[in-house]
PDB file of C-alpha atoms in Angstrom:
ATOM      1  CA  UNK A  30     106.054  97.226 104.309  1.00 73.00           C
ATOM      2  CA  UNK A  31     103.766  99.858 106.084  1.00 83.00           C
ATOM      3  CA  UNK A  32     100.936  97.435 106.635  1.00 84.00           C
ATOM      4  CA  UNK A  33     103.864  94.269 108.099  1.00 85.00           C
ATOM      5  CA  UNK A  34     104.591  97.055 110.560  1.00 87.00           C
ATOM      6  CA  UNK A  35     101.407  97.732 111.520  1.00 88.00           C
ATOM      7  CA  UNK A  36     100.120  94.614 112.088  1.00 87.00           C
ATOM      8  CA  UNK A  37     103.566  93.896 113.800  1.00 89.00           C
ATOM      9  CA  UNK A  38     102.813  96.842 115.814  1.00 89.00           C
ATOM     10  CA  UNK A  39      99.166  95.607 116.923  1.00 89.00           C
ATOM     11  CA  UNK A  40     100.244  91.876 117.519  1.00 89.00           C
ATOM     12  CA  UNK A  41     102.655  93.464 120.052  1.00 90.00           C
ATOM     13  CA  UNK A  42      99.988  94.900 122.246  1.00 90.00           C
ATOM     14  CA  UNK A  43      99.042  91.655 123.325  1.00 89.00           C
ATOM     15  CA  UNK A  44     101.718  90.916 126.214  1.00 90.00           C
ATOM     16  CA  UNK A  45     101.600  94.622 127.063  1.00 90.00           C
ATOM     17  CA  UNK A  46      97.591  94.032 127.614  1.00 88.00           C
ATOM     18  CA  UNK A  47      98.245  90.430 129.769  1.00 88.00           C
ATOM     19  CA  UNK A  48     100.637  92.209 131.746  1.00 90.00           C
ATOM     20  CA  UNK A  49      98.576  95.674 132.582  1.00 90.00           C
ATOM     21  CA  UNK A  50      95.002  93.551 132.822  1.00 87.00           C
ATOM     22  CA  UNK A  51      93.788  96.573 134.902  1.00 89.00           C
ATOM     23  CA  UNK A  52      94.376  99.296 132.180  1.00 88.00           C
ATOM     24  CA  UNK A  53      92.457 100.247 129.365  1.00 90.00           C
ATOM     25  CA  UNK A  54      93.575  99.830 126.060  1.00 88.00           C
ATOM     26  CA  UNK A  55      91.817 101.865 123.241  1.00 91.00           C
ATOM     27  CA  UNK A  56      90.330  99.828 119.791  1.00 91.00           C
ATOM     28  CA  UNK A  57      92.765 100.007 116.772  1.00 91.00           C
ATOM     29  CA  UNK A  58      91.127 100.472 113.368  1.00 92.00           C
ATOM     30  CA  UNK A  59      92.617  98.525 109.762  1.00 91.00           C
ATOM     31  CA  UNK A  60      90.854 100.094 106.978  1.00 92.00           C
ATOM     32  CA  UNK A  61      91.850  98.945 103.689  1.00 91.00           C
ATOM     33  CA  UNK A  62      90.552  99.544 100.028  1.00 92.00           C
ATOM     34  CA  UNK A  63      91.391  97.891  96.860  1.00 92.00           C
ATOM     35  CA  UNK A  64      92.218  95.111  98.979  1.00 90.00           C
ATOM     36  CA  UNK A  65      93.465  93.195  96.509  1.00 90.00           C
ATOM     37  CA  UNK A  66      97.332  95.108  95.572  1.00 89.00           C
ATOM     38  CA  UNK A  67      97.561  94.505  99.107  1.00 87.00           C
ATOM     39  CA  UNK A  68      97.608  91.153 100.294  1.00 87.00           C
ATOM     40  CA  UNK A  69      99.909  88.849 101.038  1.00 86.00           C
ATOM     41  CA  UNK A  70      99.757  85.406 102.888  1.00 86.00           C
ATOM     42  CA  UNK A  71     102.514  83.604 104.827  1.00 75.00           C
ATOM     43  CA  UNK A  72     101.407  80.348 104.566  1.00 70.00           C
ATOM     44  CA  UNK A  73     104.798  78.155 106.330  1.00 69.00           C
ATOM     45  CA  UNK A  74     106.271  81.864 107.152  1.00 68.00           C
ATOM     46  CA  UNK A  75     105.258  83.468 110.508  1.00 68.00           C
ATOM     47  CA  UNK A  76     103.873  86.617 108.668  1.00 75.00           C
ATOM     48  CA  UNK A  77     100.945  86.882 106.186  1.00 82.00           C
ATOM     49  CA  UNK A  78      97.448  88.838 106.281  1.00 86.00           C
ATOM     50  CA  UNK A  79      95.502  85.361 107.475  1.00 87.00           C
ATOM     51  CA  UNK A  80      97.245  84.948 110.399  1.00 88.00           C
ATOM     52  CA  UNK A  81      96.789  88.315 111.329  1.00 88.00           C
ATOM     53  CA  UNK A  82      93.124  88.410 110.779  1.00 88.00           C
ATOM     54  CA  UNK A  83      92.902  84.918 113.042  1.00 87.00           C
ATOM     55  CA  UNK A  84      94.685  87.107 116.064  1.00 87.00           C
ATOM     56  CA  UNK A  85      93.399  90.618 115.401  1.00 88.00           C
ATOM     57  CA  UNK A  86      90.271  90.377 118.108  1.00 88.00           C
ATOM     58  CA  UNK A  87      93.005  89.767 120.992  1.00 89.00           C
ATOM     59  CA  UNK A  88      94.681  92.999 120.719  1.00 90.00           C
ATOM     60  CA  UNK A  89      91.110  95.019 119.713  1.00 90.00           C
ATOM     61  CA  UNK A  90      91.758  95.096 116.010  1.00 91.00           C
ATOM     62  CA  UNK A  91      88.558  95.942 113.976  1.00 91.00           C
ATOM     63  CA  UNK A  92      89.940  95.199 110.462  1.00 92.00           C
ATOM     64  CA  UNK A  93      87.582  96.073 107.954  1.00 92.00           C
ATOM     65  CA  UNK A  94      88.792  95.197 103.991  1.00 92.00           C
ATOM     66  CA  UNK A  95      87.334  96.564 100.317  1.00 93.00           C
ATOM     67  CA  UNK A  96      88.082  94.341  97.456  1.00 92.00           C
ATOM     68  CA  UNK A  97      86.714  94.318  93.438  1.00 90.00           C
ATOM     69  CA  UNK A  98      85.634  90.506  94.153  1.00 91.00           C
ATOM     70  CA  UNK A  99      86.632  87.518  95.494  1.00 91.00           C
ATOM     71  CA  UNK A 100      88.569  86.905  91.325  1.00 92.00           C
ATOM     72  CA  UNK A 101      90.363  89.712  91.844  1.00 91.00           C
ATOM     73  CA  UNK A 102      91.565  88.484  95.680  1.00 90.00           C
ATOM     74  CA  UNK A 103      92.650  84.844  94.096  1.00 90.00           C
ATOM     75  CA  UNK A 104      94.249  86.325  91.225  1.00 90.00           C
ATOM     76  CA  UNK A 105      96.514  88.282  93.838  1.00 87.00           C
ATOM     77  CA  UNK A 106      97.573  85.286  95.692  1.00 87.00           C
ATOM     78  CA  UNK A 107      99.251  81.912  95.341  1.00 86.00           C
ATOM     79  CA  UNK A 108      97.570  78.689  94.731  1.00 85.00           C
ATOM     80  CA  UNK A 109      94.339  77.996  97.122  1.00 87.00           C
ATOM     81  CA  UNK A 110      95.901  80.377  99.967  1.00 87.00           C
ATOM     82  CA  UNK A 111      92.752  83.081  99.211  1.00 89.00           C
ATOM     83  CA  UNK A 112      90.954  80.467 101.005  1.00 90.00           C
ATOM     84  CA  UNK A 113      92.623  80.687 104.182  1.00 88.00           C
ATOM     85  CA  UNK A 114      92.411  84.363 104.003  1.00 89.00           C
ATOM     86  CA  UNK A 115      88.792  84.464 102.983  1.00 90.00           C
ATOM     87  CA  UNK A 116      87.811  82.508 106.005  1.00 89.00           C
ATOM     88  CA  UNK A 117      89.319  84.586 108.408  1.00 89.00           C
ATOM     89  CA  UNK A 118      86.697  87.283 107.451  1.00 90.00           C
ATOM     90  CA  UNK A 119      83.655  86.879 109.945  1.00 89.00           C
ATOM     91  CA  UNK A 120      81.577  89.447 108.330  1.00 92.00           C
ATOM     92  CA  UNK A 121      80.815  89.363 104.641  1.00 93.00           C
ATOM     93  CA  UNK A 122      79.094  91.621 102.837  1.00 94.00           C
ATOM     94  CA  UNK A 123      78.089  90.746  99.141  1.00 94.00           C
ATOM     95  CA  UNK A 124      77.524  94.231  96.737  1.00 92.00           C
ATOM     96  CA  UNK A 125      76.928  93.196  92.705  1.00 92.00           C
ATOM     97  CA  UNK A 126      79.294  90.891  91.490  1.00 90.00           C
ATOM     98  CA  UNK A 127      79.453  90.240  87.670  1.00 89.00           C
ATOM     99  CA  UNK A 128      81.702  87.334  87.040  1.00 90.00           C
ATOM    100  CA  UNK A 129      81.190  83.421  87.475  1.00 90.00           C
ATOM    101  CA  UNK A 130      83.425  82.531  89.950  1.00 92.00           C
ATOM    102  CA  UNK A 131      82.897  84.929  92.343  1.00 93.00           C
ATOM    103  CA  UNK A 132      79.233  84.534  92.222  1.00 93.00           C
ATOM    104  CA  UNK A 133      79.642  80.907  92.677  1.00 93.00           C
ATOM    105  CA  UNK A 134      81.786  81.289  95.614  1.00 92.00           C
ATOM    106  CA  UNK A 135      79.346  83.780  97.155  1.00 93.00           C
ATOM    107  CA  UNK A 136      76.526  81.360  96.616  1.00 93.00           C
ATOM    108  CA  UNK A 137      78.513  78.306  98.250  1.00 92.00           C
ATOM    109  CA  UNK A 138      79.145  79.975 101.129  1.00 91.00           C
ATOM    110  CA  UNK A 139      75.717  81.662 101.969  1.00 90.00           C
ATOM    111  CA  UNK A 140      74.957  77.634 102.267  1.00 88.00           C
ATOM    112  CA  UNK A 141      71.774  75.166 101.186  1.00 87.00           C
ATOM    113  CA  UNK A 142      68.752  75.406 103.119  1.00 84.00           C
ATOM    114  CA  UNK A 143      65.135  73.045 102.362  1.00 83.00           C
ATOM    115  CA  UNK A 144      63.387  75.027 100.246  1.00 81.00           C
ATOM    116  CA  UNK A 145      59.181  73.865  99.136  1.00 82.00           C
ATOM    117  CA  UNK A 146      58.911  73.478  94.955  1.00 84.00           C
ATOM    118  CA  UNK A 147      55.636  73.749  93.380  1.00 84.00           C
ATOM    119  CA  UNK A 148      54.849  71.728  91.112  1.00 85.00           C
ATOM    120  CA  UNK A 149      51.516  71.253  88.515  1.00 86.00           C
ATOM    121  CA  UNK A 150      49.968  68.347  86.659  1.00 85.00           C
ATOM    122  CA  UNK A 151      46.974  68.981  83.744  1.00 81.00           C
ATOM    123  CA  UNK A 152      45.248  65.415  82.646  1.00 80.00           C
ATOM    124  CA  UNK A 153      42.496  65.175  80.689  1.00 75.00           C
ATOM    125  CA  UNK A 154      40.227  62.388  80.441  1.00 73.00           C
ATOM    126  CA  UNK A 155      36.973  61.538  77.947  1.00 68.00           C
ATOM    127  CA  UNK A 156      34.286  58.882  77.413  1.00 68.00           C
ATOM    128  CA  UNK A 157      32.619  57.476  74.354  1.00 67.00           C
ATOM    129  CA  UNK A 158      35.513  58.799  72.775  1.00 67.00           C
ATOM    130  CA  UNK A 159      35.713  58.193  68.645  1.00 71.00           C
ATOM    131  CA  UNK A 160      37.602  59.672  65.544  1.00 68.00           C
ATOM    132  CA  UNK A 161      36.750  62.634  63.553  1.00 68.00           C
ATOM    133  CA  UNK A 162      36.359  62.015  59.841  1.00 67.00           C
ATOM    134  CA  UNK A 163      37.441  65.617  59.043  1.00 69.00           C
ATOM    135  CA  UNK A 164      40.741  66.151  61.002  1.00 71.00           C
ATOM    136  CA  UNK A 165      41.540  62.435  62.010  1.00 64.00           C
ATOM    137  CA  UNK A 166      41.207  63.542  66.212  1.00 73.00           C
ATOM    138  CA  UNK A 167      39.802  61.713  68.869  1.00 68.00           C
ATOM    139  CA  UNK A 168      36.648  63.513  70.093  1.00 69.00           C
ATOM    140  CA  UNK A 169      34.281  63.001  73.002  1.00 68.00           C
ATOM    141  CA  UNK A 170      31.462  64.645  74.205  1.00 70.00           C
ATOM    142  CA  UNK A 171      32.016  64.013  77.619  1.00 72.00           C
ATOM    143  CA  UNK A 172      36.113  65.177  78.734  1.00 70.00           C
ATOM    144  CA  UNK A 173      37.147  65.887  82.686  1.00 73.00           C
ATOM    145  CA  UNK A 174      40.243  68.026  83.011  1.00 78.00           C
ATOM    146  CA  UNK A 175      41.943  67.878  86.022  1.00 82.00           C
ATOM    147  CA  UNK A 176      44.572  69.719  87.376  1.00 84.00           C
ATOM    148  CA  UNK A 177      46.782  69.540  90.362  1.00 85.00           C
ATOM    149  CA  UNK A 178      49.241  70.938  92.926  1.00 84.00           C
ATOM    150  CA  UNK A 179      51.387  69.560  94.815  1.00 84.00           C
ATOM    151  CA  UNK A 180      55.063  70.434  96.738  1.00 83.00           C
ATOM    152  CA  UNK A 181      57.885  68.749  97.452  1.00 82.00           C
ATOM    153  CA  UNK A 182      61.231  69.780  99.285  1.00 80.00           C
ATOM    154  CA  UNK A 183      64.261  70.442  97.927  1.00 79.00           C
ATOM    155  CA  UNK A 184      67.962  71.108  98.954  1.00 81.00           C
ATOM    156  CA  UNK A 185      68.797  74.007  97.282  1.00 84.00           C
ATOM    157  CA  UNK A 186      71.055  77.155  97.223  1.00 87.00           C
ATOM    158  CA  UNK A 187      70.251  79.806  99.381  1.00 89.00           C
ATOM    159  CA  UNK A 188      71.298  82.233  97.197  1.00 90.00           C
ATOM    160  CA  UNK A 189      71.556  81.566  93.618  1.00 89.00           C
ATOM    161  CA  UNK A 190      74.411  83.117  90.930  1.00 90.00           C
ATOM    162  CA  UNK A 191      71.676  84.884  89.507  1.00 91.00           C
ATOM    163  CA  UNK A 192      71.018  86.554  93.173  1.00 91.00           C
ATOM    164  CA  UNK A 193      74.474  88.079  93.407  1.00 92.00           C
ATOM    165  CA  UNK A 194      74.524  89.192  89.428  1.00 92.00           C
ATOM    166  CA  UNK A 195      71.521  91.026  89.635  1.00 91.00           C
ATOM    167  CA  UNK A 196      71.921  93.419  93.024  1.00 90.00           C
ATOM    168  CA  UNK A 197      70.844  97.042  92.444  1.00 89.00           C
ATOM    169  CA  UNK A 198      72.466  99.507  93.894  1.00 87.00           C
ATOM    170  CA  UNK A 199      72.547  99.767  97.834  1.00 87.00           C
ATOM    171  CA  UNK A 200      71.644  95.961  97.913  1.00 91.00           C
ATOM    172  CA  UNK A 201      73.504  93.444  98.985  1.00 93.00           C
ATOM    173  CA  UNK A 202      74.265  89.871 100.396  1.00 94.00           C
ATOM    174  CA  UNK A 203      75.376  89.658 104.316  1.00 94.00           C
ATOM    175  CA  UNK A 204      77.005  86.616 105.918  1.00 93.00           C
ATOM    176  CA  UNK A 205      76.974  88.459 109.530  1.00 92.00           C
ATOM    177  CA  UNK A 206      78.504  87.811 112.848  1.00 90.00           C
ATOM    178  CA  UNK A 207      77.360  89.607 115.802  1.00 87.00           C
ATOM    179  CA  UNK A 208      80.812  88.936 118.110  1.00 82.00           C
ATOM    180  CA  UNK A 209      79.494  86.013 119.725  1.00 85.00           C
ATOM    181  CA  UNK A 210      77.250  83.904 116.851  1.00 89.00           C
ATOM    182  CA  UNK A 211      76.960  83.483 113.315  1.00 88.00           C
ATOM    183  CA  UNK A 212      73.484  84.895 111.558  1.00 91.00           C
ATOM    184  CA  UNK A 213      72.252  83.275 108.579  1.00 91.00           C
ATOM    185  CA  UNK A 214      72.896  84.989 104.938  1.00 92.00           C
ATOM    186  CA  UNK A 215      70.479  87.461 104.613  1.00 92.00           C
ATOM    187  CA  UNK A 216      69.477  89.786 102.200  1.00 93.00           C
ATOM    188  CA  UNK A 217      69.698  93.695 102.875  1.00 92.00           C
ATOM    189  CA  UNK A 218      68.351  96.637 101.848  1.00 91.00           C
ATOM    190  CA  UNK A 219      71.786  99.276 101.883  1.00 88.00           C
ATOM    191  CA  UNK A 220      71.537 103.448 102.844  1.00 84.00           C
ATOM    192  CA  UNK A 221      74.213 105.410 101.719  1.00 84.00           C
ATOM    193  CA  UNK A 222      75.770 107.437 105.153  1.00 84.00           C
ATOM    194  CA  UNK A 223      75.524 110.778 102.834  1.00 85.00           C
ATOM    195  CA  UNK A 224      71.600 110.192 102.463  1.00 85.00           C
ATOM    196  CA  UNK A 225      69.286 111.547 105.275  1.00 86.00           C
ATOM    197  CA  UNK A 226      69.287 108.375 108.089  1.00 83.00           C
ATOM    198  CA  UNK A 227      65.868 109.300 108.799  1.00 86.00           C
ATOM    199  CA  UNK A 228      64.378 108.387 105.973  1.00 85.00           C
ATOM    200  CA  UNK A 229      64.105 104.675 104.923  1.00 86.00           C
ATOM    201  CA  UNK A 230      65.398 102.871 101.692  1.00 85.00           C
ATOM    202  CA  UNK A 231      62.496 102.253  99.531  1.00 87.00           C
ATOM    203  CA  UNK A 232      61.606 106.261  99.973  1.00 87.00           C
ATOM    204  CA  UNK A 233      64.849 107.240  99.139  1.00 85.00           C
ATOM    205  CA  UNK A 234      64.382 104.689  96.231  1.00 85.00           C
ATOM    206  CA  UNK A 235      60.640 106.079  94.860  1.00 87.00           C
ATOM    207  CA  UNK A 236      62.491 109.599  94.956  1.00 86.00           C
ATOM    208  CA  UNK A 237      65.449 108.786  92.809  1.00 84.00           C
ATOM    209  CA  UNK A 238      67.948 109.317  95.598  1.00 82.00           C
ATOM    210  CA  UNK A 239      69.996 105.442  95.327  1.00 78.00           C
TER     211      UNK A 239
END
C-alpha cells in the first residue's frame, strides 16, 4: 500500500510541473530491494508497477530495483505480465545468475551479433603407397600433410548461458542506456563503493580485496 501511494504521489507531480513550467522541481528517488515480494502489475487496471515505470521519467523519477533473478520476478507475477514489467527497465545490469531460465533470458536479450568461427582441416596424402605384411597398413614413403584454416561467420549469442553462470564477483553483464540511446551489452569490470575509488579493479583483485 506504501509503494501505490508513492507512486500515486509522484504521478501527481506531473500537472503541478505543466502548470508551474518556470519552477524547479527536485528528482524523486524509488529504491527498492528484494524486488520481487514487491511487485505487482495492473495489466487492464489503471495501477500496476509497469505502468509506472513507462511514466516515471515525466515527473523525474529515478527508480532503481534489486531482485534475486529474473525466476524469482516471474514466479511473483501472473502469467507473461513479468514481461511487460521487465521491459520497462532501460538499464540492466546482469550480477551471477545460477539457474536456466534466467540465464537464458539474460542471453536473449543482450541480442545476436556476427561473430568469425575458426575452423581446421588435417589431410594427408601419399604416393607409391602399398600394404605392410606385418600390421596389414598402407605405407608410403613419400606422405604430404596438409593442414588448413579457414573462418566463416556466424549468428550467434552475444552472451552465452555459460557467460552469465560463471561471473565472479564484482562482474557483471550491462544492457545500458545513457538517457537518450541504447549501448550495446557489454561486459564490466564492478568496484565495490566501500573499496578505495582510486585504485582500479584488477589491483584490488591481485590484492585479495573483491
Amino acid at each position: 500500500m506504501l509503494k501505490l501511494d508513492f507512486e500515486r504521489a509522484v504521478l501527481n507531480r506531473v500537472p503541478v510541473m505543466e502548470k508551474h513550467p518556470e519552477s524547479y522541481f527536485r528528482q524523486v528517488l524509488f529504491l527498492c530491494d528484494e524486488y520481487q515480494h514487491f511487485a505487482t502489475v495492473g495489466e487492464s487496471e489503471p495501477t500496476g508497477d509497469e505502468k509506472f515505470f513507462s511514466l516515471s521519467r515525466q515527473p523525474k523519477c529515478i527508480p532503481i530495483i534489486a531482485t534475486q533473478s529474473i525466476s524469482s520476478l516471474k514466479s511473483a507475477l501472473p502469467g507473461e505480465s513479468w514481461r511487460t514489467l521487465l521491459q520497462t527497465f532501460r538499464t540492466k545490469i546482469f550480477l551471477s545468475l545460477s539457474d536456466d531460465f534466467s540465464t537464458r533470458i539474460a542471453s536473449e536479450l543482450c541480442g545476436r551479433e556476427y561473430k568469425l568461427k575458426a575452423s581446421y582441416n588435417l589431410s594427408e596424402s601419399g604416393h607409391d603407397a602399398n600394404v605392410s605384411f606385418l600390421t596389414g597398413r598402407a605405407l608410403s614413403h613419400k606422405a604430404n600433410i596438409t593442414a588448413s584454416k579457414s573462418y566463416s561467420s556466424h549468428h550467434d549469442l552475444r552472451f552465452d548461458t555459460k557467460t552469465f553462470m560463471e561471473l565472479r564477483n564484482a562482474q557483471s553483464v550491462t544492457i545500458a542506456y545513457d538517457g537518450t540511446n541504447p549501448m550495446p551489452p557489454m561486459f564490466c569490470y564492478l568496484k565495490p563503493s566501500f573499496n578505495n575509488v582510486n585504485k582500479f579493479y584488477f589491483r584490488q583483485l591481485a590484492d585479495g580485496e573483491l
